[in-house]
């Protein structure tokens, strides 16, 4: 939206200059009667202001060359032209016969200033989306977007596969999905960081790379079915290249500690004896049935056997739900409780009207689930905007 802001500024400067020239010609009436004065007046008091307003309307109504690749928004060209024409008609029929020319330009300057402030407030609350790369994949379109919000220009890169959010990263390199932020904070608090972790469907590598920065020497295994998705993540997300050595700048690179295996997320590895203190499952990478992740008994068994004693398994990327313990999700979690010692639900604590950079999964706040084995460390009741929900009967 920077090009629109520049055109607003151009309009304000042009109308301020026109007001000054008009006032000057009023004091020097002899200049206004000459051919040169009439030509300058026609150009600077008529043509240039109209050109400035037309340039602004054109920028508001179309993407423009510098916005190629931006996801189209709501068309506003027709309403903008109608509003401008109505304002021009009202100004010409009511104000021009009763006011000096420089007064009209000052009035127009005030109106334009108010319009610029109003549109600035609207743009600050609207997410701007730009497409960085797009490919065709087995599960639909793969797309990397840059999303920006607010006058401070908070920026987020989002990786989508078939409309599902498969990864998001803040401008400074941290996770962009809030359930990943909560998992990172809870797992690395109080020196309880895991020495290894398994990320199922974690092809973006954002959470794994962020955890690798926080836990030097730890090793992580990422299982992802789509090689194209991993390639796009490596091209656009920081932390996945060999040159990234973490905060200390020494030791093994993050990539050297991230082993990527291309396979179905819930498939057993060749070395089935591996056990992990932490397993993170991105449910956006899994098939779903009725909006609920589809798990067979063999899948639950694989997850149970892959988690070591005292470990935690986090399942995120779940759609919003007002009551996670009820309905299909409740049945799904009760099935998981047959395999794990404890099931904890963390629900997002936010207002439904709060502006968000991520594409909406649903109108209800999201949640993630933590499954544990006996001896697992306790997590806080509130972490990164998520609050622990009481289980039925507690």
mmCIF file of C-alpha atoms in Angstrom, residues 54-311:
data_model
loop_
_atom_site.group_PDB
_atom_site.id
_atom_site.type_symbol
_atom_site.label_atom_id
_atom_site.label_comp_id
_atom_site.label_asym_id
_atom_site.label_seq_id
_atom_site.Cartn_x
_atom_site.Cartn_y
_atom_site.Cartn_z
ATOM 1 C CA UNK A 54 -7.077 10.613 -10.921
ATOM 2 C CA UNK A 55 -3.697 9.065 -10.062
ATOM 3 C CA UNK A 56 -4.907 8.369 -6.520
ATOM 4 C CA UNK A 57 -8.149 6.785 -7.734
ATOM 5 C CA UNK A 58 -6.237 4.665 -10.237
ATOM 6 C CA UNK A 59 -3.916 3.379 -7.506
ATOM 7 C CA UNK A 60 -6.873 2.561 -5.265
ATOM 8 C CA UNK A 61 -8.769 0.805 -8.040
ATOM 9 C CA UNK A 62 -6.057 -1.416 -9.524
ATOM 10 C CA UNK A 63 -3.003 -3.397 -8.438
ATOM 11 C CA UNK A 64 -0.457 -1.368 -10.419
ATOM 12 C CA UNK A 65 2.856 -2.636 -11.757
ATOM 13 C CA UNK A 66 4.633 -2.637 -8.399
ATOM 14 C CA UNK A 67 1.915 -4.872 -6.936
ATOM 15 C CA UNK A 68 2.148 -7.683 -9.460
ATOM 16 C CA UNK A 69 1.743 -11.002 -7.648
ATOM 17 C CA UNK A 70 -0.469 -9.523 -4.942
ATOM 18 C CA UNK A 71 -3.687 -11.381 -4.216
ATOM 19 C CA UNK A 72 -6.531 -9.200 -5.596
ATOM 20 C CA UNK A 73 -8.732 -7.548 -3.021
ATOM 21 C CA UNK A 74 -12.197 -6.006 -3.196
ATOM 22 C CA UNK A 75 -12.630 -3.789 -6.310
ATOM 23 C CA UNK A 76 -13.147 -0.162 -5.273
ATOM 24 C CA UNK A 77 -12.625 1.735 -8.553
ATOM 25 C CA UNK A 78 -16.329 2.243 -9.351
ATOM 26 C CA UNK A 79 -17.356 3.472 -5.838
ATOM 27 C CA UNK A 80 -14.281 5.721 -5.705
ATOM 28 C CA UNK A 81 -15.049 7.361 -9.067
ATOM 29 C CA UNK A 82 -18.723 7.769 -8.102
ATOM 30 C CA UNK A 83 -17.778 9.424 -4.807
ATOM 31 C CA UNK A 84 -15.314 11.740 -6.503
ATOM 32 C CA UNK A 85 -17.881 12.733 -9.166
ATOM 33 C CA UNK A 86 -20.528 13.441 -6.525
ATOM 34 C CA UNK A 87 -18.099 15.541 -4.520
ATOM 35 C CA UNK A 88 -17.043 17.443 -7.647
ATOM 36 C CA UNK A 89 -20.714 18.132 -8.466
ATOM 37 C CA UNK A 90 -21.512 19.371 -4.964
ATOM 38 C CA UNK A 91 -18.402 21.537 -4.867
ATOM 39 C CA UNK A 92 -19.079 23.080 -8.286
ATOM 40 C CA UNK A 93 -22.764 23.804 -7.715
ATOM 41 C CA UNK A 94 -22.675 25.015 -4.108
ATOM 42 C CA UNK A 95 -19.224 26.241 -3.156
ATOM 43 C CA UNK A 96 -17.663 27.767 -6.280
ATOM 44 C CA UNK A 97 -20.187 30.650 -6.623
ATOM 45 C CA UNK A 98 -19.793 31.585 -2.954
ATOM 46 C CA UNK A 99 -16.088 31.289 -2.152
ATOM 47 C CA UNK A 100 -12.727 32.538 -3.365
ATOM 48 C CA UNK A 101 -10.669 30.031 -5.360
ATOM 49 C CA UNK A 102 -7.899 29.717 -2.777
ATOM 50 C CA UNK A 103 -10.561 28.991 -0.119
ATOM 51 C CA UNK A 104 -11.859 26.105 -2.223
ATOM 52 C CA UNK A 105 -8.398 24.613 -2.537
ATOM 53 C CA UNK A 106 -7.815 24.916 1.210
ATOM 54 C CA UNK A 107 -11.184 23.247 1.792
ATOM 55 C CA UNK A 108 -10.205 20.459 -0.617
ATOM 56 C CA UNK A 109 -6.896 20.126 1.222
ATOM 57 C CA UNK A 110 -8.720 19.608 4.526
ATOM 58 C CA UNK A 111 -11.045 17.023 2.932
ATOM 59 C CA UNK A 112 -8.104 15.146 1.376
ATOM 60 C CA UNK A 113 -6.249 15.146 4.703
ATOM 61 C CA UNK A 114 -9.277 13.657 6.440
ATOM 62 C CA UNK A 115 -9.606 11.053 3.672
ATOM 63 C CA UNK A 116 -5.940 10.109 3.971
ATOM 64 C CA UNK A 117 -6.256 9.639 7.743
ATOM 65 C CA UNK A 118 -9.420 7.580 7.307
ATOM 66 C CA UNK A 119 -7.925 5.292 4.686
ATOM 67 C CA UNK A 120 -4.733 4.948 6.738
ATOM 68 C CA UNK A 121 -6.792 3.701 9.675
ATOM 69 C CA UNK A 122 -8.603 1.236 7.389
ATOM 70 C CA UNK A 123 -5.359 -0.050 5.857
ATOM 71 C CA UNK A 124 -3.765 -0.529 9.283
ATOM 72 C CA UNK A 125 -6.530 -2.994 10.163
ATOM 73 C CA UNK A 126 -6.368 -4.870 6.864
ATOM 74 C CA UNK A 127 -3.944 -7.638 5.994
ATOM 75 C CA UNK A 128 -1.915 -7.076 2.828
ATOM 76 C CA UNK A 129 -1.075 -10.315 1.024
ATOM 77 C CA UNK A 130 1.663 -10.853 -1.558
ATOM 78 C CA UNK A 131 2.460 -14.156 -3.289
ATOM 79 C CA UNK A 132 6.200 -14.951 -3.290
ATOM 80 C CA UNK A 133 6.054 -18.347 -5.011
ATOM 81 C CA UNK A 134 3.399 -20.747 -6.240
ATOM 82 C CA UNK A 135 3.659 -24.364 -7.443
ATOM 83 C CA UNK A 136 1.332 -27.202 -8.250
ATOM 84 C CA UNK A 137 1.510 -30.122 -5.823
ATOM 85 C CA UNK A 138 -0.144 -33.473 -5.306
ATOM 86 C CA UNK A 139 -2.468 -32.046 -2.659
ATOM 87 C CA UNK A 140 -3.236 -28.843 -4.568
ATOM 88 C CA UNK A 141 -1.477 -25.526 -4.936
ATOM 89 C CA UNK A 142 1.652 -24.862 -2.884
ATOM 90 C CA UNK A 143 2.037 -21.169 -2.138
ATOM 91 C CA UNK A 144 4.314 -18.933 -0.069
ATOM 92 C CA UNK A 145 2.708 -15.637 0.921
ATOM 93 C CA UNK A 146 4.028 -12.515 2.611
ATOM 94 C CA UNK A 147 1.405 -11.033 4.928
ATOM 95 C CA UNK A 148 1.684 -7.571 6.471
ATOM 96 C CA UNK A 149 -0.547 -5.823 9.003
ATOM 97 C CA UNK A 150 -0.611 -2.415 10.700
ATOM 98 C CA UNK A 151 1.390 0.802 10.420
ATOM 99 C CA UNK A 152 4.316 -0.921 12.127
ATOM 100 C CA UNK A 153 4.208 -3.377 9.193
ATOM 101 C CA UNK A 154 4.309 -6.594 11.148
ATOM 102 C CA UNK A 155 5.325 -9.181 8.575
ATOM 103 C CA UNK A 156 4.696 -12.900 8.347
ATOM 104 C CA UNK A 157 5.592 -15.487 5.713
ATOM 105 C CA UNK A 158 3.009 -18.250 5.313
ATOM 106 C CA UNK A 159 3.387 -21.601 3.553
ATOM 107 C CA UNK A 160 0.106 -23.057 2.267
ATOM 108 C CA UNK A 161 -0.576 -26.472 0.736
ATOM 109 C CA UNK A 162 -4.025 -26.969 -0.754
ATOM 110 C CA UNK A 163 -5.361 -24.121 1.392
ATOM 111 C CA UNK A 164 -3.926 -25.600 4.616
ATOM 112 C CA UNK A 165 -1.406 -23.650 6.679
ATOM 113 C CA UNK A 166 1.761 -25.753 6.747
ATOM 114 C CA UNK A 167 4.126 -23.186 8.191
ATOM 115 C CA UNK A 168 4.461 -19.535 9.178
ATOM 116 C CA UNK A 169 7.488 -17.480 10.177
ATOM 117 C CA UNK A 170 7.868 -14.017 11.669
ATOM 118 C CA UNK A 171 10.244 -11.507 10.066
ATOM 119 C CA UNK A 172 12.838 -12.132 12.794
ATOM 120 C CA UNK A 173 12.751 -15.903 12.211
ATOM 121 C CA UNK A 174 10.445 -17.122 14.986
ATOM 122 C CA UNK A 175 7.354 -19.316 14.498
ATOM 123 C CA UNK A 176 4.292 -17.503 13.198
ATOM 124 C CA UNK A 177 1.652 -19.996 14.309
ATOM 125 C CA UNK A 178 0.742 -19.361 17.926
ATOM 126 C CA UNK A 179 0.506 -23.034 18.898
ATOM 127 C CA UNK A 180 4.111 -23.438 17.731
ATOM 128 C CA UNK A 181 5.137 -20.418 19.822
ATOM 129 C CA UNK A 182 3.422 -21.948 22.858
ATOM 130 C CA UNK A 183 5.135 -25.303 22.258
ATOM 131 C CA UNK A 184 8.544 -23.652 21.916
ATOM 132 C CA UNK A 185 8.152 -21.629 25.117
ATOM 133 C CA UNK A 186 6.786 -24.537 27.169
ATOM 134 C CA UNK A 187 9.408 -27.031 25.979
ATOM 135 C CA UNK A 188 12.422 -24.764 26.552
ATOM 136 C CA UNK A 189 11.364 -23.224 29.877
ATOM 137 C CA UNK A 190 13.221 -23.887 33.125
ATOM 138 C CA UNK A 191 16.067 -25.734 31.402
ATOM 139 C CA UNK A 192 13.783 -28.637 30.448
ATOM 140 C CA UNK A 193 14.618 -28.508 26.736
ATOM 141 C CA UNK A 194 14.589 -31.891 24.970
ATOM 142 C CA UNK A 195 17.804 -33.311 23.552
ATOM 143 C CA UNK A 196 15.940 -34.577 20.509
ATOM 144 C CA UNK A 197 12.497 -34.295 18.942
ATOM 145 C CA UNK A 198 10.424 -35.773 16.138
ATOM 146 C CA UNK A 199 8.366 -33.426 13.950
ATOM 147 C CA UNK A 200 5.670 -35.217 11.953
ATOM 148 C CA UNK A 201 4.397 -33.141 9.040
ATOM 149 C CA UNK A 202 6.881 -30.431 9.972
ATOM 150 C CA UNK A 203 8.134 -29.774 6.456
ATOM 151 C CA UNK A 204 8.358 -26.005 6.895
ATOM 152 C CA UNK A 205 11.010 -26.573 9.576
ATOM 153 C CA UNK A 206 10.112 -23.311 11.346
ATOM 154 C CA UNK A 207 9.507 -24.784 14.816
ATOM 155 C CA UNK A 208 12.377 -27.253 14.497
ATOM 156 C CA UNK A 209 14.816 -24.499 13.462
ATOM 157 C CA UNK A 210 13.640 -22.202 16.268
ATOM 158 C CA UNK A 211 14.096 -24.995 18.811
ATOM 159 C CA UNK A 212 17.530 -25.802 17.379
ATOM 160 C CA UNK A 213 18.578 -22.198 18.045
ATOM 161 C CA UNK A 214 17.368 -22.427 21.641
ATOM 162 C CA UNK A 215 18.862 -25.869 22.340
ATOM 163 C CA UNK A 216 22.450 -26.103 21.020
ATOM 164 C CA UNK A 217 23.534 -29.662 20.328
ATOM 165 C CA UNK A 218 20.020 -31.087 20.214
ATOM 166 C CA UNK A 219 19.050 -33.204 17.203
ATOM 167 C CA UNK A 220 15.739 -33.203 15.418
ATOM 168 C CA UNK A 221 14.068 -35.388 12.852
ATOM 169 C CA UNK A 222 11.493 -33.923 10.462
ATOM 170 C CA UNK A 223 9.141 -36.197 8.532
ATOM 171 C CA UNK A 224 7.451 -34.632 5.517
ATOM 172 C CA UNK A 225 5.708 -36.252 2.578
ATOM 173 C CA UNK A 226 6.104 -33.381 0.084
ATOM 174 C CA UNK A 227 9.617 -32.684 -1.172
ATOM 175 C CA UNK A 228 8.394 -29.599 -3.063
ATOM 176 C CA UNK A 229 7.069 -28.153 0.189
ATOM 177 C CA UNK A 230 10.450 -28.604 1.878
ATOM 178 C CA UNK A 231 12.215 -26.973 -1.082
ATOM 179 C CA UNK A 232 9.934 -23.945 -0.881
ATOM 180 C CA UNK A 233 10.484 -23.683 2.869
ATOM 181 C CA UNK A 234 14.261 -23.814 2.382
ATOM 182 C CA UNK A 235 14.022 -21.060 -0.235
ATOM 183 C CA UNK A 236 11.886 -18.638 1.788
ATOM 184 C CA UNK A 237 12.215 -19.463 5.500
ATOM 185 C CA UNK A 238 15.350 -18.695 7.506
ATOM 186 C CA UNK A 239 17.006 -21.409 9.576
ATOM 187 C CA UNK A 240 16.929 -24.184 6.981
ATOM 188 C CA UNK A 241 20.185 -23.445 5.156
ATOM 189 C CA UNK A 242 23.662 -24.651 6.080
ATOM 190 C CA UNK A 243 24.935 -21.101 6.640
ATOM 191 C CA UNK A 244 22.690 -20.581 9.674
ATOM 192 C CA UNK A 245 24.676 -21.442 12.808
ATOM 193 C CA UNK A 246 22.167 -20.196 15.352
ATOM 194 C CA UNK A 247 22.603 -17.386 17.827
ATOM 195 C CA UNK A 248 26.092 -18.320 19.021
ATOM 196 C CA UNK A 249 27.481 -18.516 15.493
ATOM 197 C CA UNK A 250 29.571 -21.587 16.308
ATOM 198 C CA UNK A 251 29.193 -25.336 16.192
ATOM 199 C CA UNK A 252 27.113 -27.363 13.787
ATOM 200 C CA UNK A 253 24.681 -25.595 11.519
ATOM 201 C CA UNK A 254 20.979 -25.905 12.143
ATOM 202 C CA UNK A 255 20.582 -27.898 8.948
ATOM 203 C CA UNK A 256 23.190 -30.402 10.140
ATOM 204 C CA UNK A 257 21.035 -31.091 13.202
ATOM 205 C CA UNK A 258 17.800 -31.381 11.213
ATOM 206 C CA UNK A 259 17.351 -34.741 9.517
ATOM 207 C CA UNK A 260 14.536 -34.580 6.936
ATOM 208 C CA UNK A 261 12.863 -37.858 5.916
ATOM 209 C CA UNK A 262 10.408 -37.856 3.019
ATOM 210 C CA UNK A 263 7.581 -40.172 3.972
ATOM 211 C CA UNK A 264 4.025 -40.187 5.227
ATOM 212 C CA UNK A 265 3.928 -38.394 8.614
ATOM 213 C CA UNK A 266 2.646 -41.406 10.583
ATOM 214 C CA UNK A 267 4.851 -44.022 8.930
ATOM 215 C CA UNK A 268 7.378 -45.874 11.084
ATOM 216 C CA UNK A 269 11.078 -45.212 10.319
ATOM 217 C CA UNK A 270 13.507 -47.963 9.432
ATOM 218 C CA UNK A 271 14.984 -47.772 12.930
ATOM 219 C CA UNK A 272 11.770 -48.392 14.842
ATOM 220 C CA UNK A 273 13.650 -48.516 18.163
ATOM 221 C CA UNK A 274 14.108 -44.731 18.231
ATOM 222 C CA UNK A 275 12.409 -42.968 21.142
ATOM 223 C CA UNK A 276 11.943 -39.207 21.472
ATOM 224 C CA UNK A 277 11.250 -37.033 24.536
ATOM 225 C CA UNK A 278 9.168 -34.737 22.339
ATOM 226 C CA UNK A 279 6.939 -35.433 19.342
ATOM 227 C CA UNK A 280 5.214 -32.582 17.496
ATOM 228 C CA UNK A 281 2.419 -33.440 15.053
ATOM 229 C CA UNK A 282 1.106 -30.845 12.614
ATOM 230 C CA UNK A 283 -2.459 -32.014 12.018
ATOM 231 C CA UNK A 284 -2.654 -29.798 8.913
ATOM 232 C CA UNK A 285 -0.488 -32.440 7.203
ATOM 233 C CA UNK A 286 -2.785 -35.333 8.125
ATOM 234 C CA UNK A 287 -5.954 -36.601 6.457
ATOM 235 C CA UNK A 288 -9.137 -35.632 8.226
ATOM 236 C CA UNK A 289 -12.590 -37.136 8.572
ATOM 237 C CA UNK A 290 -15.403 -34.737 9.403
ATOM 238 C CA UNK A 291 -12.869 -32.034 10.253
ATOM 239 C CA UNK A 292 -11.085 -34.278 12.779
ATOM 240 C CA UNK A 293 -7.626 -35.816 12.144
ATOM 241 C CA UNK A 294 -8.031 -39.413 11.035
ATOM 242 C CA UNK A 295 -6.071 -41.865 13.218
ATOM 243 C CA UNK A 296 -6.059 -45.631 13.058
ATOM 244 C CA UNK A 297 -5.128 -47.797 16.013
ATOM 245 C CA UNK A 298 -1.806 -48.474 14.262
ATOM 246 C CA UNK A 299 -1.143 -44.710 14.209
ATOM 247 C CA UNK A 300 -1.816 -44.321 17.922
ATOM 248 C CA UNK A 301 0.416 -47.324 18.600
ATOM 249 C CA UNK A 302 3.250 -45.858 16.521
ATOM 250 C CA UNK A 303 3.055 -42.536 18.378
ATOM 251 C CA UNK A 304 2.900 -44.252 21.758
ATOM 252 C CA UNK A 305 5.928 -46.427 20.991
ATOM 253 C CA UNK A 306 7.936 -43.503 19.562
ATOM 254 C CA UNK A 307 7.496 -41.388 22.715
ATOM 255 C CA UNK A 308 9.894 -42.176 25.526
ATOM 256 C CA UNK A 309 8.931 -42.432 29.217
ATOM 257 C CA UNK A 310 8.255 -38.974 30.653
ATOM 258 C CA UNK A 311 7.859 -37.460 27.184
#
